[in-house]
XYZ file of C-alpha atoms in Angstrom:
356
model
C 1.388 -23.359 -5.820
C 1.498 -26.645 -3.082
C -1.753 -26.963 -1.504
C -0.249 -29.297 1.053
C 1.969 -25.907 1.937
C -1.070 -23.919 2.103
C -3.234 -26.428 4.408
C -0.121 -26.521 6.437
C 0.076 -22.568 6.688
C -3.124 -22.497 6.998
C -3.653 -24.653 9.989
C -0.664 -23.023 11.923
C -2.419 -19.485 11.313
C -5.294 -20.967 12.893
C -3.592 -22.833 15.974
C -1.876 -19.505 16.569
C -3.358 -16.898 19.828
C -2.970 -13.910 19.529
C -2.275 -10.810 16.679
C -0.019 -7.781 16.845
C 3.551 -9.201 16.191
C 3.882 -7.471 12.439
C 2.565 -3.894 13.571
C 5.661 -2.451 13.734
C 5.159 -1.581 9.691
C 2.721 0.813 8.640
C 1.573 -1.370 5.805
C 0.938 -4.465 7.759
C -1.493 -2.656 10.096
C -3.529 -0.883 6.930
C -3.352 -5.135 5.388
C -4.498 -6.327 8.764
C -7.505 -3.490 9.064
C -8.249 -4.588 5.205
C -8.226 -7.904 5.478
C -10.173 -8.875 8.251
C -13.123 -6.237 6.752
C -13.057 -8.067 3.402
C -13.377 -11.503 5.153
C -16.234 -10.264 7.376
C -18.120 -8.799 4.262
C -18.085 -12.838 2.946
C -18.713 -14.263 5.864
C -15.892 -15.811 6.358
C -13.885 -15.033 9.329
C -14.594 -12.712 12.375
C -11.566 -11.602 14.798
C -11.879 -14.352 18.148
C -8.380 -14.150 18.810
C -6.748 -11.578 21.146
C -5.013 -8.513 19.497
C -2.091 -7.533 21.592
C 0.081 -4.443 20.521
C 3.057 -2.469 22.352
C 3.341 0.855 22.302
C 6.888 0.332 21.588
C 6.563 -1.763 18.660
C 3.812 -0.180 16.645
C 4.496 1.669 13.215
C 1.620 4.136 13.785
C -0.230 4.896 17.222
C -3.425 6.349 15.628
C -4.213 3.001 13.663
C -3.427 1.229 16.863
C -5.782 2.628 18.832
C -8.523 2.456 15.675
C -7.946 -1.165 16.082
C -8.390 -1.136 19.859
C -11.589 0.673 18.904
C -12.791 -1.286 16.139
C -12.134 -5.195 18.307
C -12.259 -3.253 21.679
C -13.317 -6.504 23.824
C -10.255 -8.505 22.089
C -7.345 -5.772 21.972
C -4.986 -4.105 24.193
C -2.367 -1.823 23.936
C -0.090 -2.851 26.716
C 3.703 -3.459 26.689
C 3.570 -5.931 29.407
C 0.901 -8.595 28.039
C 2.376 -7.900 24.791
C 5.859 -9.320 25.649
C 4.441 -11.954 27.627
C 2.712 -13.461 24.773
C 6.052 -13.157 22.300
C 8.054 -15.139 25.161
C 5.675 -18.065 25.119
C 5.473 -17.950 20.833
C 1.719 -17.464 20.652
C 2.163 -14.918 18.028
C 0.982 -15.003 14.593
C 4.285 -14.418 12.829
C 1.562 -11.884 9.773
C -1.435 -10.659 11.372
C -3.161 -11.933 7.839
C -1.850 -14.610 5.972
C -2.080 -12.396 2.755
C -0.302 -13.336 0.183
C -0.333 -16.758 -0.935
C -1.427 -16.347 -4.917
C -2.889 -19.747 -4.703
C -5.274 -18.797 -1.545
C -8.655 -17.816 -2.852
C -8.737 -15.650 0.105
C -6.272 -13.649 0.120
C -6.431 -9.791 -0.755
C -5.242 -10.880 -3.838
C -8.896 -12.248 -4.371
C -10.915 -10.507 -1.567
C -11.350 -7.332 -3.169
C -12.290 -8.441 -6.678
C -14.486 -10.908 -5.152
C -16.336 -8.006 -3.600
C -16.047 -6.178 -6.344
C -17.480 -8.705 -8.841
C -20.590 -9.424 -6.326
C -21.203 -5.651 -5.659
C -19.735 -3.609 -8.345
C -17.544 -1.458 -5.726
C -15.597 -2.150 -3.104
C -16.065 -0.763 0.447
C -13.559 1.436 2.589
C -12.442 -0.879 5.182
C -11.530 2.407 7.735
C -14.691 2.787 9.827
C -14.595 6.748 9.181
C -17.152 7.627 12.058
C -14.744 5.352 14.614
C -11.470 7.258 12.748
C -13.005 10.739 13.741
C -13.663 9.383 17.512
C -9.967 8.318 17.798
C -9.037 11.882 16.350
C -11.194 13.498 18.758
C -9.880 11.745 22.054
C -6.468 12.849 21.313
C -5.423 16.189 21.175
C -2.973 17.139 18.041
C -2.564 19.970 15.754
C -4.193 19.104 12.222
C -2.531 20.311 8.926
C -5.292 21.712 7.553
C -5.289 22.288 3.931
C -7.706 24.819 1.747
C -7.931 23.129 -1.679
C -7.596 19.766 -2.910
C -4.784 17.834 -2.584
C -2.479 14.926 -2.979
C -0.952 12.828 -0.844
C 2.351 11.883 -2.561
C 4.363 8.931 -1.061
C 7.250 6.835 -2.019
C 9.937 4.464 -0.670
C 13.662 5.997 -0.705
C 16.741 3.810 0.292
C 17.131 6.003 3.462
C 14.235 3.961 4.887
C 16.555 0.950 5.553
C 20.073 2.874 4.306
C 19.845 0.696 1.750
C 23.019 -0.106 -0.508
C 22.104 -1.786 -3.583
C 25.609 -2.820 -4.785
C 25.717 -5.233 -1.900
C 22.133 -6.002 -1.706
C 19.350 -5.406 -4.635
C 16.303 -6.861 -2.708
C 14.140 -3.821 -2.583
C 15.985 -2.196 -5.852
C 13.025 -2.357 -7.917
C 10.312 -0.354 -5.632
C 12.641 2.159 -4.438
C 12.730 5.842 -6.164
C 14.451 8.694 -5.665
C 12.108 11.993 -5.550
C 14.743 14.243 -6.975
C 14.078 12.187 -10.644
C 10.520 13.436 -10.873
C 10.366 17.372 -9.549
C 9.153 18.001 -12.953
C 6.030 15.691 -12.183
C 5.729 17.429 -8.588
C 5.405 21.043 -9.594
C 2.774 19.839 -12.833
C 0.780 18.911 -10.465
C 1.475 21.772 -8.272
C 0.800 23.944 -11.146
C -2.427 22.319 -12.378
C -3.600 23.338 -9.210
C -3.241 20.570 -6.848
C -1.388 21.073 -3.265
C 1.134 18.387 -3.242
C 1.974 16.862 0.240
C 5.167 14.961 0.986
C 4.178 12.044 2.923
C 5.989 8.971 5.087
C 8.965 9.193 7.233
C 10.782 12.011 7.990
C 13.889 9.877 7.966
C 13.721 10.306 3.933
C 16.073 12.654 2.075
C 14.806 16.358 1.759
C 13.542 17.356 -1.558
C 13.749 21.321 -2.737
C 10.240 22.046 -4.635
C 10.244 25.637 -4.863
C 6.079 26.071 -5.541
C 3.846 27.366 -3.081
C 1.394 24.213 -3.643
C 4.342 21.706 -2.442
C 3.850 20.978 1.055
C 6.892 19.012 3.263
C 4.481 17.546 5.704
C 7.194 14.798 6.414
C 9.753 16.954 7.638
C 7.249 19.543 9.474
C 6.170 20.576 13.013
C 2.940 18.816 11.780
C 4.268 15.160 11.354
C 2.505 13.041 14.264
C 0.999 9.981 13.704
C -2.549 11.215 13.815
C -2.036 13.736 11.209
C -0.966 11.049 9.159
C -3.898 9.229 8.897
C -6.189 12.280 9.142
C -4.216 13.981 6.003
C -4.556 10.535 4.404
C -8.556 10.334 4.728
C -9.042 13.724 3.594
C -7.125 13.824 0.522
C -8.011 13.651 -3.298
C -5.944 10.900 -3.986
C -2.613 9.492 -3.755
C 0.114 9.318 -5.591
C 2.848 6.663 -4.977
C 6.030 6.284 -6.458
C 7.579 2.908 -6.463
C 6.001 0.426 -3.891
C 5.518 0.297 -0.420
C 2.950 -0.663 2.334
C 1.104 2.751 2.243
C -0.396 1.767 -1.127
C -2.718 -0.083 0.708
C -4.713 3.006 1.741
C -6.858 3.111 -1.088
C -8.271 0.407 0.028
C -8.695 1.676 3.147
C -10.703 4.502 2.434
C -11.661 3.653 -1.633
C -9.582 6.413 -2.876
C -8.069 6.781 -6.586
C -4.583 6.363 -6.663
C -1.622 6.860 -9.276
C 0.823 4.461 -9.258
C 3.933 5.884 -10.854
C 7.337 3.452 -11.605
C 5.227 0.870 -10.082
C 7.600 -2.504 -10.494
C 4.389 -5.270 -11.579
C 6.586 -7.777 -10.372
C 5.422 -7.479 -6.693
C 1.524 -7.697 -7.957
C -1.000 -5.449 -6.246
C -4.204 -5.970 -4.044
C -6.868 -5.471 -6.776
C -8.930 -1.846 -6.642
C -10.847 -0.467 -9.116
C -9.388 3.205 -8.827
C -5.855 1.985 -8.637
C -3.725 2.784 -11.471
C -0.468 2.026 -12.539
C 2.038 3.324 -14.494
C 4.887 0.413 -14.623
C 8.807 1.075 -13.909
C 10.860 0.189 -17.025
C 12.807 -3.355 -16.551
C 15.235 -4.870 -18.679
C 16.115 -7.895 -19.539
C 19.878 -8.665 -20.917
C 19.647 -4.813 -21.624
C 15.863 -5.494 -23.594
C 12.903 -3.333 -22.729
C 10.716 -5.302 -20.657
C 7.220 -5.500 -22.600
C 3.845 -4.897 -20.046
C 2.776 -8.699 -20.858
C 6.210 -10.004 -19.921
C 5.292 -9.219 -16.066
C 3.127 -12.619 -15.785
C 5.899 -15.048 -17.381
C 7.358 -16.906 -14.637
C 10.417 -15.153 -13.414
C 8.632 -11.818 -12.927
C 5.252 -13.445 -11.829
C 6.814 -15.675 -8.708
C 9.788 -13.369 -7.643
C 9.940 -10.217 -5.919
C 13.675 -10.466 -4.157
C 14.956 -8.322 -7.132
C 18.460 -9.661 -5.730
C 17.708 -12.969 -7.896
C 15.432 -10.851 -10.394
C 18.958 -9.559 -11.151
C 21.139 -12.570 -11.024
C 18.747 -13.474 -13.651
C 19.839 -10.674 -15.817
C 17.280 -7.822 -14.937
C 17.469 -4.473 -14.431
C 15.411 -1.314 -13.828
C 15.418 1.883 -15.080
C 13.004 5.428 -14.688
C 10.532 6.802 -17.004
C 11.229 10.043 -18.899
C 9.521 12.728 -16.654
C 7.820 14.530 -20.161
C 6.195 10.726 -20.287
C 4.807 10.679 -16.554
C 3.425 14.189 -16.888
C 1.340 13.090 -19.856
C 0.319 10.032 -17.831
C -0.599 12.242 -15.199
C -2.721 14.136 -17.506
C -4.538 10.830 -18.459
C -4.988 9.774 -15.188
C -6.799 13.199 -13.572
C -9.211 13.053 -16.739
C -10.026 9.300 -15.956
C -10.463 10.173 -12.472
C -12.555 12.730 -13.310
C -14.586 11.307 -16.309
C -14.712 7.616 -14.388
C -14.409 6.077 -17.990
C -12.131 3.166 -16.741
C -12.086 0.969 -19.631
C -9.487 1.449 -22.000
C -7.197 0.792 -19.339
C -8.424 -2.198 -17.797
C -5.922 -5.208 -18.741
C -6.819 -8.741 -18.260
C -4.045 -11.056 -18.383
C -4.029 -15.325 -18.822
C -5.067 -16.364 -15.371
C -2.097 -17.362 -12.888
C -2.591 -18.576 -9.914
C -5.789 -16.942 -8.229
C -4.673 -13.733 -9.862
C -7.426 -13.666 -12.418
C -8.344 -10.106 -11.950
C -8.047 -6.994 -14.091
C -5.155 -4.022 -13.316
C -5.577 -0.602 -14.613
C -2.116 0.071 -16.610
C -1.626 3.840 -18.187
C 0.892 3.149 -21.090
């Protein structure tokens, strides 16, 4: 990593005036909340800049209202002010410069610093403050009787992606039709499985009373998105998307199936990963190979594809076994056998909980 480039980026990051430009994406809003919470814990940074949000340029209204309450003296949700700042080029391009491996204070390391120092990771969303946001906004809550799982995934309809023309996100995108047996298993196990995410996603037919298609229901709104995430038993993620950061925000367990480990996740001791099968020149990639130069540095699957990589899907019977292992380890809190440390590379020297 070029240290001069990091210093240059940090200087640029500190000179800009306002945050809020990247709140068009759900994951960016979660990362913003998480990053500044972690930086405050290590006494490194408090927000002193303005946070300007346009109601027409945010992914989730509930999260924006939470940010406004959290930083009430610095933040506004105002369309006119937002576009005035935008016209002057007075925004950070990203609300938090979180994704540089060589930066000690990126989210790749902040949670691990906290874990090593205190033995646990604090939730970055203040539930009491969030409840105030709920109480001040009228919405019909979707209340579920028994324990439930929030199911997230990224499908090709999210950006109308065509992987023949551009394979940038092929590694992180899944079709839930390939995993119906896994969903049915969890329903039969006694969980309600709640389909989360955008209403633009493809509908899936699961004929089980414990499957809840919230994403296409009358209850779907920005407040229930967060209310359901706050109260679920754990998160089930297929592929990789910004929703993966919910685990950090609420300090909850997550099982991440078909996870493309070339897209290294931020550390959390309660996150577990079953890796998506990759092939290199038609040969299955081993777990340790995800830390070679190609798969460690490159997130763009279009580039990896040109080098000879391809993606596959895991057989459902194997994923069901992984679900059983995860539920057992979640209940027993015995993580040790799943911790995988790799030779340090950049500043990524923490472990991943990998279930194989």
